[in-house]
Tab-separated table of C-alpha atoms in Angstrom:
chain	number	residue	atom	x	y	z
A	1	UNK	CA	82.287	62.002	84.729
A	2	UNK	CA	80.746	63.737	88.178
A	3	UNK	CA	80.304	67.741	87.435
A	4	UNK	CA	82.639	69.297	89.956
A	5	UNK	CA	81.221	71.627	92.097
A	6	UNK	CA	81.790	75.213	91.960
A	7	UNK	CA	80.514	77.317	94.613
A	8	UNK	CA	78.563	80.581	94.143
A	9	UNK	CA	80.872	83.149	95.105
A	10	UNK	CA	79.450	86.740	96.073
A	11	UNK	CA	82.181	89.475	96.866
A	12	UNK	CA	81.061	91.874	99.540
A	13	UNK	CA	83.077	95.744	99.138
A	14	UNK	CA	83.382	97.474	101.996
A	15	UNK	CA	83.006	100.742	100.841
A	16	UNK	CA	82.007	103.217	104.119
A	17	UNK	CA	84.529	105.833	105.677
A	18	UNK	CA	86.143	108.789	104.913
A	19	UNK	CA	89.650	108.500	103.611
A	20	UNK	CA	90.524	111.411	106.283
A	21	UNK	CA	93.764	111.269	105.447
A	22	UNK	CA	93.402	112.166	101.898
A	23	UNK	CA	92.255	114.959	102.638
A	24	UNK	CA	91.456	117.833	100.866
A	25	UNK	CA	90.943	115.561	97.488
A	26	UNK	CA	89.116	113.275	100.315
A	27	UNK	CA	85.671	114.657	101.274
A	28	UNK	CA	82.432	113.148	103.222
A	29	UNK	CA	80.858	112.759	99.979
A	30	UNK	CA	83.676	112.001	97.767
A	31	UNK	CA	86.292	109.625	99.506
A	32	UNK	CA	89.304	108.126	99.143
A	33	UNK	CA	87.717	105.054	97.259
A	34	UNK	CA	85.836	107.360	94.732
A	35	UNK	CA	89.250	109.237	93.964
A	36	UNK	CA	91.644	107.620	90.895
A	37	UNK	CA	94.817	107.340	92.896
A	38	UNK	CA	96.071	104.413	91.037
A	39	UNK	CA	94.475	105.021	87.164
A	40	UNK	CA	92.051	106.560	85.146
A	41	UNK	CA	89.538	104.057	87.294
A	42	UNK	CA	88.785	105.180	91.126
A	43	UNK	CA	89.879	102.443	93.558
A	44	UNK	CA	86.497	101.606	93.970
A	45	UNK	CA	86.046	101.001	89.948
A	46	UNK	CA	89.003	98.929	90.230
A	47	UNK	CA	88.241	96.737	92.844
A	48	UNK	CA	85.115	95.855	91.192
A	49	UNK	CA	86.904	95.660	87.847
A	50	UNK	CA	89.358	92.766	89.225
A	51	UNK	CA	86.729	90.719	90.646
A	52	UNK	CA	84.468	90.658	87.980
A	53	UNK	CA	86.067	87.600	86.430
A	54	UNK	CA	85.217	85.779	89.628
A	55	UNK	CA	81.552	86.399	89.708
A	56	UNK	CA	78.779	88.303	87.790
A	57	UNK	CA	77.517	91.793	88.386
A	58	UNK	CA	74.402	90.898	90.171
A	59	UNK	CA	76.249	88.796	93.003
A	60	UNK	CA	78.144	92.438	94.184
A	61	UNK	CA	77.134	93.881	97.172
A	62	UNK	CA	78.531	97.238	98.175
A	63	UNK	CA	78.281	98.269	101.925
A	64	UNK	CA	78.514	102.368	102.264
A	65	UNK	CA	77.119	105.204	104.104
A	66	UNK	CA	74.651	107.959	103.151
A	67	UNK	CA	76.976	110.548	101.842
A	68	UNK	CA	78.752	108.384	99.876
A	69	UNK	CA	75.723	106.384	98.297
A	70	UNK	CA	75.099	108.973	95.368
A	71	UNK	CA	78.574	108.875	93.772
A	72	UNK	CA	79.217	105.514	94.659
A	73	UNK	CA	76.155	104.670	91.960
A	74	UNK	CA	77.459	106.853	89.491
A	75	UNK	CA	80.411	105.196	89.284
A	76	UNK	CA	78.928	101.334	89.482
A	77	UNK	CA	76.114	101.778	87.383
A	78	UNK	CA	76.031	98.050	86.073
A	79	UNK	CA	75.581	96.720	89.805
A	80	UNK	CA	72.664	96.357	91.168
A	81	UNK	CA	71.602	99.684	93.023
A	82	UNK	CA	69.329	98.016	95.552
A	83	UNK	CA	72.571	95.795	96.426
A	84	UNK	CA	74.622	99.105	97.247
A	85	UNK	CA	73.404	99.109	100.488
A	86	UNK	CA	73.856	102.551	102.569
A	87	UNK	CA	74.158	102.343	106.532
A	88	UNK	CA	72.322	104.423	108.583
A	89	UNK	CA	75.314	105.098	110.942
A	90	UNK	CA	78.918	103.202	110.977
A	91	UNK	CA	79.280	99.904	112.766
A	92	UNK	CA	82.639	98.390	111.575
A	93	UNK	CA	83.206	95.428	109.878
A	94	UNK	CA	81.450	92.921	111.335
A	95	UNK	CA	77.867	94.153	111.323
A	96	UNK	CA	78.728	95.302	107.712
A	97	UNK	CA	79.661	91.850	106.270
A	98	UNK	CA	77.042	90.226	108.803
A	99	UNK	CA	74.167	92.015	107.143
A	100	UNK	CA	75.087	91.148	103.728
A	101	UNK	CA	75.898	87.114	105.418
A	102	UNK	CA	72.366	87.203	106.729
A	103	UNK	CA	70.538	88.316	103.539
A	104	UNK	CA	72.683	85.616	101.703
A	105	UNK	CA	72.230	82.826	104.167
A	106	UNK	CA	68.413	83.043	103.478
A	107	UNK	CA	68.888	82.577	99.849
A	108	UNK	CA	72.004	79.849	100.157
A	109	UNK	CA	73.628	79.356	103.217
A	110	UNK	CA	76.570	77.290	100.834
A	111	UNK	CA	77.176	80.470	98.914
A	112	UNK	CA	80.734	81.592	99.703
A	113	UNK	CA	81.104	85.422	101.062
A	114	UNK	CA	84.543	87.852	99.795
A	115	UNK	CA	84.979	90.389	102.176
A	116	UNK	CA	87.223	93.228	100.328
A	117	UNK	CA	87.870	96.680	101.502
A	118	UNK	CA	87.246	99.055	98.460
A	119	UNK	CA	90.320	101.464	98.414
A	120	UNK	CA	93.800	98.830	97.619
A	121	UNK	CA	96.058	98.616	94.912
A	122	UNK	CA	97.237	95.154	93.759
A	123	UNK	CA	99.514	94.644	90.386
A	124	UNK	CA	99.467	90.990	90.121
A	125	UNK	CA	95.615	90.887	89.505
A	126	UNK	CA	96.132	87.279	87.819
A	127	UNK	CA	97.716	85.557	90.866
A	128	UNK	CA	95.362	87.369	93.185
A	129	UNK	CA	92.402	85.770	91.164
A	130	UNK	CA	94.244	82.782	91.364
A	131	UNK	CA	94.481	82.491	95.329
A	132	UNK	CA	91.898	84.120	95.692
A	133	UNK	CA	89.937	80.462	93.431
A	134	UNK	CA	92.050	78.765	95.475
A	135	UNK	CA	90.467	80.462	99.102
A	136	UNK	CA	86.746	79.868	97.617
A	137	UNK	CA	87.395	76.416	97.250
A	138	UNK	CA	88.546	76.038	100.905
A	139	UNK	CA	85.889	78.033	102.035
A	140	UNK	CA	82.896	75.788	100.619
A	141	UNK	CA	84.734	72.965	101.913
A	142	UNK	CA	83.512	73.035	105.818
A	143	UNK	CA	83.294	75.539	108.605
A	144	UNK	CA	86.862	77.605	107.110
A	145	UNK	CA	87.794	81.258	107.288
A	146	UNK	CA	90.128	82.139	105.140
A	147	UNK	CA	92.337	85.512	105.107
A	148	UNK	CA	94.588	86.391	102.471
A	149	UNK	CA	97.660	87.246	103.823
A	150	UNK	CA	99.970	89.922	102.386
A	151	UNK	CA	104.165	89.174	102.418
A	152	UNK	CA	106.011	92.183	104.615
A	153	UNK	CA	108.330	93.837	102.427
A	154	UNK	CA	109.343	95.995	105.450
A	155	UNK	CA	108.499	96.575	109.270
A	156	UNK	CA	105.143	98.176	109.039
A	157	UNK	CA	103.750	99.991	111.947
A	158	UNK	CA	100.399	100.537	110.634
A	159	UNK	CA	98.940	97.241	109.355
A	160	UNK	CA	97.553	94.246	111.422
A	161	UNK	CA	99.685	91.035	111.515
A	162	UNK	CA	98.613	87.011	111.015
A	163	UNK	CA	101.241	84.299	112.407
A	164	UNK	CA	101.188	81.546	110.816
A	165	UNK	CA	101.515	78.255	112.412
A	166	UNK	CA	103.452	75.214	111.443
A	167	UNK	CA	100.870	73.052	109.759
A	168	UNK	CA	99.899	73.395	106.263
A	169	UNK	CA	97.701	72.664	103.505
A	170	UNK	CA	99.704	72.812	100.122
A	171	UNK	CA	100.362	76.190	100.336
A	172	UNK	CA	98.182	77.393	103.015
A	173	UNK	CA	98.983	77.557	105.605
A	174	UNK	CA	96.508	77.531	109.405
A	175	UNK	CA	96.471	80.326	111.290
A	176	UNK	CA	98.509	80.680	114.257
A	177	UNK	CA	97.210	84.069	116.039
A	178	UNK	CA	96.401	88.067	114.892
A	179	UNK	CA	98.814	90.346	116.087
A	180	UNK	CA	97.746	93.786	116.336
A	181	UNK	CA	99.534	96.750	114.842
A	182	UNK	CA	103.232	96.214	116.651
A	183	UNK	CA	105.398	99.479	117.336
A	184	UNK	CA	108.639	99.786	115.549
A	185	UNK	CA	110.621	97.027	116.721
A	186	UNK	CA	108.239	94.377	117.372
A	187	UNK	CA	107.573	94.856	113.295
A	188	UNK	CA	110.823	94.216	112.938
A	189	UNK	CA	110.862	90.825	114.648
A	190	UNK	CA	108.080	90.048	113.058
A	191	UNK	CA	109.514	90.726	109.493
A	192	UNK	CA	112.557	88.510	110.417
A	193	UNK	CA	110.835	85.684	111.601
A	194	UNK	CA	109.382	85.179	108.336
A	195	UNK	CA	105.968	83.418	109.058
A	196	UNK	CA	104.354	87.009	109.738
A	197	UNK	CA	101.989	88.294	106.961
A	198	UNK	CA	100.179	91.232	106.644
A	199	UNK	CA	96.494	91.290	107.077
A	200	UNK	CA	95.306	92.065	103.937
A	201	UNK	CA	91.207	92.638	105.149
A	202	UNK	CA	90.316	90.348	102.424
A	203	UNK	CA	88.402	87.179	104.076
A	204	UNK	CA	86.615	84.579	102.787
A	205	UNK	CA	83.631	82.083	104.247
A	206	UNK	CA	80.795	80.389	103.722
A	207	UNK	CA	77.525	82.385	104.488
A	208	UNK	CA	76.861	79.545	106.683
A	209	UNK	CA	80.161	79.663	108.573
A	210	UNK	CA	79.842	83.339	108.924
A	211	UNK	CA	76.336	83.444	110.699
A	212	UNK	CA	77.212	80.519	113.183
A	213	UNK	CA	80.306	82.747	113.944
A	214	UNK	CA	78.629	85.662	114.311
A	215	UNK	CA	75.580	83.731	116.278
A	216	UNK	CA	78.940	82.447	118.889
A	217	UNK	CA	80.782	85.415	119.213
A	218	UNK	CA	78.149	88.641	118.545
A	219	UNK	CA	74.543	86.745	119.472
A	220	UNK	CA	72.819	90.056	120.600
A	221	UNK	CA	74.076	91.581	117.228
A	222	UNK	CA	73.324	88.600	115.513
A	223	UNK	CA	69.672	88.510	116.648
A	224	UNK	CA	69.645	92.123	114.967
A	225	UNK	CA	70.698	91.298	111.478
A	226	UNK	CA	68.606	88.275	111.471
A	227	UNK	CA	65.994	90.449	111.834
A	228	UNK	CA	66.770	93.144	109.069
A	229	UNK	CA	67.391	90.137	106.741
A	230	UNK	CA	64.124	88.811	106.943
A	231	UNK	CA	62.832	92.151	105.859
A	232	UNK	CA	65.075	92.408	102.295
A	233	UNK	CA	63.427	92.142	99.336
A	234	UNK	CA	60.319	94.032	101.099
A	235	UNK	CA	59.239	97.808	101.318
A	236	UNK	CA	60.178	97.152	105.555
A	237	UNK	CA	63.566	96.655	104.256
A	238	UNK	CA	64.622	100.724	104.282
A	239	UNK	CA	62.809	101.576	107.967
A	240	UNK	CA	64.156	98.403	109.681
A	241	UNK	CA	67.560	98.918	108.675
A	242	UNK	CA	67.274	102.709	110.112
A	243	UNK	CA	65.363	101.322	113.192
A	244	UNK	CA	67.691	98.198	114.136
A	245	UNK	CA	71.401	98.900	112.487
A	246	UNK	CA	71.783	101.107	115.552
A	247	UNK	CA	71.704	98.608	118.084
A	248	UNK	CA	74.792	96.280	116.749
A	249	UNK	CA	77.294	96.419	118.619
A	250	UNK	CA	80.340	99.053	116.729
A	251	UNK	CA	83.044	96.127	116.293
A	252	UNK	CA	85.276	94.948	113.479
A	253	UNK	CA	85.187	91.155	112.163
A	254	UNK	CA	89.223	90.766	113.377
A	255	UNK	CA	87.762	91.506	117.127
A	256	UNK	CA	84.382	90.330	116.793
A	257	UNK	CA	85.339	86.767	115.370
A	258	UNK	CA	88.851	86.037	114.087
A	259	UNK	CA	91.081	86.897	117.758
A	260	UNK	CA	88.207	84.518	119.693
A	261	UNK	CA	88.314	81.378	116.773
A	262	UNK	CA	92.198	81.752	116.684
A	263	UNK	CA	92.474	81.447	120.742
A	264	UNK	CA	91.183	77.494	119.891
A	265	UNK	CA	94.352	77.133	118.691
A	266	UNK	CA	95.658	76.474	115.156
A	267	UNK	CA	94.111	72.929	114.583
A	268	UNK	CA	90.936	73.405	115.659
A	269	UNK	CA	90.044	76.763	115.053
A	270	UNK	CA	89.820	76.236	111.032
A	271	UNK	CA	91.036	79.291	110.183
A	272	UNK	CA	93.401	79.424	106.807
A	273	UNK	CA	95.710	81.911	105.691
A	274	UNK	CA	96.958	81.929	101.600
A	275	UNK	CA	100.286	83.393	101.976
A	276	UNK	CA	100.659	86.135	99.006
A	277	UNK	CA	102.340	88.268	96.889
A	278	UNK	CA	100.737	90.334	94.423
A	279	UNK	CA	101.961	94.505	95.040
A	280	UNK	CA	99.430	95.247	97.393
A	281	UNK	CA	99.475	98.334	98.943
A	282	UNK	CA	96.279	99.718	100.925
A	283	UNK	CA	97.626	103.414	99.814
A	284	UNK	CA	96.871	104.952	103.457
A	285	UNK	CA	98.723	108.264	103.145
A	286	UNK	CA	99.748	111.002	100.920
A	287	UNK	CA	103.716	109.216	101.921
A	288	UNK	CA	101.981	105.947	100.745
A	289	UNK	CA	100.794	107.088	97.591
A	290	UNK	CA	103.982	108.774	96.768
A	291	UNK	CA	106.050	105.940	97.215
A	292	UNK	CA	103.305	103.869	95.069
A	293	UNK	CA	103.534	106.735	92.423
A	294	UNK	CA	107.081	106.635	92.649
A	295	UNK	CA	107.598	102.702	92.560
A	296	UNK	CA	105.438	102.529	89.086
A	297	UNK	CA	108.086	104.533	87.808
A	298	UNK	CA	105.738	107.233	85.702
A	299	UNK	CA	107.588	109.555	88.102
A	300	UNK	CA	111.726	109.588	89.175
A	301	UNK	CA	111.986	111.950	91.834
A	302	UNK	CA	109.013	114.238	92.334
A	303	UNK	CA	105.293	113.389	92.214
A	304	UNK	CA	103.505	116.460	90.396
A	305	UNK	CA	100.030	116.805	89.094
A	306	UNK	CA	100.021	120.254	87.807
A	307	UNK	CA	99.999	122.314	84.290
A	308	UNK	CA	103.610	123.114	84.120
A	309	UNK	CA	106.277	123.517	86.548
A	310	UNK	CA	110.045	124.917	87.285
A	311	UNK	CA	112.154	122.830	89.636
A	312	UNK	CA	115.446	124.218	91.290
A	313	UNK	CA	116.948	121.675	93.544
A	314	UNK	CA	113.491	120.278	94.908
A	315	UNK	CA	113.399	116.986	95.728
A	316	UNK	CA	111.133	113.951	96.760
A	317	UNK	CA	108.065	116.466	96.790
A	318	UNK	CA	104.208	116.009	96.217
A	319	UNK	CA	102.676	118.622	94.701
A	320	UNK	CA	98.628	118.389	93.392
A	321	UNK	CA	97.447	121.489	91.714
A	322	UNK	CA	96.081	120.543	88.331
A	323	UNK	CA	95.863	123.120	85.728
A	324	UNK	CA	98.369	125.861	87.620
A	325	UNK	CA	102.161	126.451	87.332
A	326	UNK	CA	103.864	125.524	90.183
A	327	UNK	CA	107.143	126.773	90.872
A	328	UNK	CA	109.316	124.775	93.443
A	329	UNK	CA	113.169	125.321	94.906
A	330	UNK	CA	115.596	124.220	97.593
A	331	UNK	CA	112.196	122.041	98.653
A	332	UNK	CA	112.753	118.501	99.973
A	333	UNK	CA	110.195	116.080	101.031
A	334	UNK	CA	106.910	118.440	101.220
A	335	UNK	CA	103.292	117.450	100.579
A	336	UNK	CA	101.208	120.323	99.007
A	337	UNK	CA	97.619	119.523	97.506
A	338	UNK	CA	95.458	122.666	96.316
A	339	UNK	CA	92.305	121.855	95.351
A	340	UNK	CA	90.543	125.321	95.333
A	341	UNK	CA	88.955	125.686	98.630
A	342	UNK	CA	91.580	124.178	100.936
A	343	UNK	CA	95.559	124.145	100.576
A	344	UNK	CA	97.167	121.352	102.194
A	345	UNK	CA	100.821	121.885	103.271
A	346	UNK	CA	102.471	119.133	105.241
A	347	UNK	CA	105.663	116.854	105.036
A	348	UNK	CA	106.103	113.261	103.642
A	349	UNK	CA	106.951	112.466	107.053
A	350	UNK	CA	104.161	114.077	108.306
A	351	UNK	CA	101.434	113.360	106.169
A	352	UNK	CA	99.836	110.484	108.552
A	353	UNK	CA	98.358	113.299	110.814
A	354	UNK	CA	95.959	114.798	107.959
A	355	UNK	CA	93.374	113.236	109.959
A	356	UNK	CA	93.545	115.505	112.426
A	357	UNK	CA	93.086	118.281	110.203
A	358	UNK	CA	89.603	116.817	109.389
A	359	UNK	CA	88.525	116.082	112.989
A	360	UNK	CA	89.599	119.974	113.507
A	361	UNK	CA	87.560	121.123	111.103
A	362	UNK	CA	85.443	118.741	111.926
A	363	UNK	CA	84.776	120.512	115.262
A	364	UNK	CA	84.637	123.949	114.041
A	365	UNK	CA	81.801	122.944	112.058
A	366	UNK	CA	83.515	123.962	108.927
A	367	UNK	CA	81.125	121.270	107.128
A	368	UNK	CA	81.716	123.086	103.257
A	369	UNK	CA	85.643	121.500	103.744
A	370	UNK	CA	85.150	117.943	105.428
């Protein structure tokens, strides 16, 4: 009997940015990813943690940023360090998984790339694996792109959308179009159609199929990376990266390739969406992470991290101060975080604008709280 073929599968974490909105547990050198929002693990030690199962240690690569570098290896130790890979300034997505598609493409342009952000939480870890097998497999089998698609559960302002179309493969199903973030009601026309998905940020291609993309759509860029790649594995590598990275061109891989392929059309543009449903949540707020806090049930009405506490009538509140007594009444719907040097105060409501707090401080120069 013929050995079926299983293709080398190398997961690529995205692992840059700031998490502003998280702040102040969020800092420049100690973001949102490093942080254990979901567990004892950070959300960076669990994403690595559910796709270990799908591939060894030394296929990770881990695309960050200078600050972050340091704690990022303290927490991965059993990766390979050289394969945590820090930019020398931000350039989105697609430069990011380009660089990694470039090194790989010398080495085996079959190999099939996983692009995964590093800061989600997702409770069905055995189905994921399971379409996730699934969106290798399709992925080796020609130029395919495959997204993993995420099913609405309500009419979501801040995510991307994917349309599917009306031809399908088993389960999958081709992509129709991306839809960027919709206001209010468009969501909701989206959610009722029913053949909307969330974009998850999780795609999956050949290394092959990702440097001819990149090659079409990004050639100047692409000319770039080529040219760092050649240099891995060499002491060039380092002063290269610093002297080229630069020069590509600040876009993200749903811009840079995915809206262009889709305009082809849904039969010829080959790109594949696996339609899912695991309890995903991307945990993008302080509101987000309550309502994830609140939906696993360790907590009824109020989130609290604290030593003790006395509640009067307070309701629906987040409240971090670990090790203190805090003392809440007649409160409804606040966020408060202490961590020390900064005190957060802000509403559930509200809490998408901590981001501006940062780029405030940001300004000021008040670099000891960013």
């Amino acid at each position: 009997m013929a050995k079926t073929y299983k293709p080398e599968f190398y997961p690529i974490i995205l692992a840059g940015g700031r998490g502003t909105r998280f702040w102040p547990l969020s800092r420049k050198t100690f973001a949102k990813q490093l942080l254990p929002l979901n567990s004892a693990q950070s959300m960076i030690q669990e994403t690595v943690a559910r796709l270990l199962p799908m591939a060894p240690g030394e296929n990770f690569w881990i695309i960050t940023n200078g600050d972050l570098r340091p704690n990022i290896l303290r927490q991965l130790k059993s990766l390979p360090r050289k394969q945590i890979v820090a930019e020398p300034v931000g350039r989105n997505t697609a430069p990011a998984i380009g660089l990694a598609a470039f090194i790989l493409h010398r080495q085996n342009p079959n190999a099939v790339l996983g692009l995964f952000p590093s800061d989600q939480v997702i409770q069905n870890q055995k189905q994921f694996r399971k379409d996730l097998k699934a969106g290798i497999a399709l992925a080796a089998a020609g130029e395919n792109i495959v997204v993993m698609g995420v099913k609405p559960t309500r009419p979501e302002t801040g995510y991307g959308y994917i349309e599917l179309g009306s031809i399908s493969q088993g389960e999958v199903m081709r992509v129709r179009r991306f839809c960027e973030k919709p206001e209010k009601d468009v969501a909701a026309q989206f959610l009722a159609a029913g053949n909307f998905y969330w974009n998850s940020g999780m795609f999956l291609w050949s290394a092959r199929t990702l440097v001819n993309a990149l090659q079409q759509y990004l050639p100047a860029t692409a000319v770039l990376l080529k040219k760092i790649s050649a240099t891995w594995g060499t002491r060039n590598f380092d002063s290269t990266l610093r002297k080229l990275y630069p020069k590509c061109e600040d876009k993200s891989v749903d811009y840079a390739i995915l809206e262009p392929r889709s305009a082809a059309g849904e039969e010829s543009s080959n790109i594949f969406c696996i339609p899912a449903d695991w309890g995903w949540n991307d945990l993008g707020s302080w509101a987000a992470h309550f309502e994830h806090r609140i939906a696993q049930g360790k907590h009824q009405d109020n989130v609290i991290s604290a030593d003790s506490t006395f509640l009067l009538e307070a309701h629906r509140n987040y409240f971090h101060a670990p090790g203190k007594f805090i003392a809440a009444v007649g409160v409804e719907g606040l966020v408060v975080v202490d961590t020390g040097d900064a005190l957060l105060i802000t509403t559930i409501d509200r809490s998408q604008d901590v981001g501006k707090i940062v780029k405030y401080l940001d300004q000021q120069k008040r670099l000891k709280l960013v």
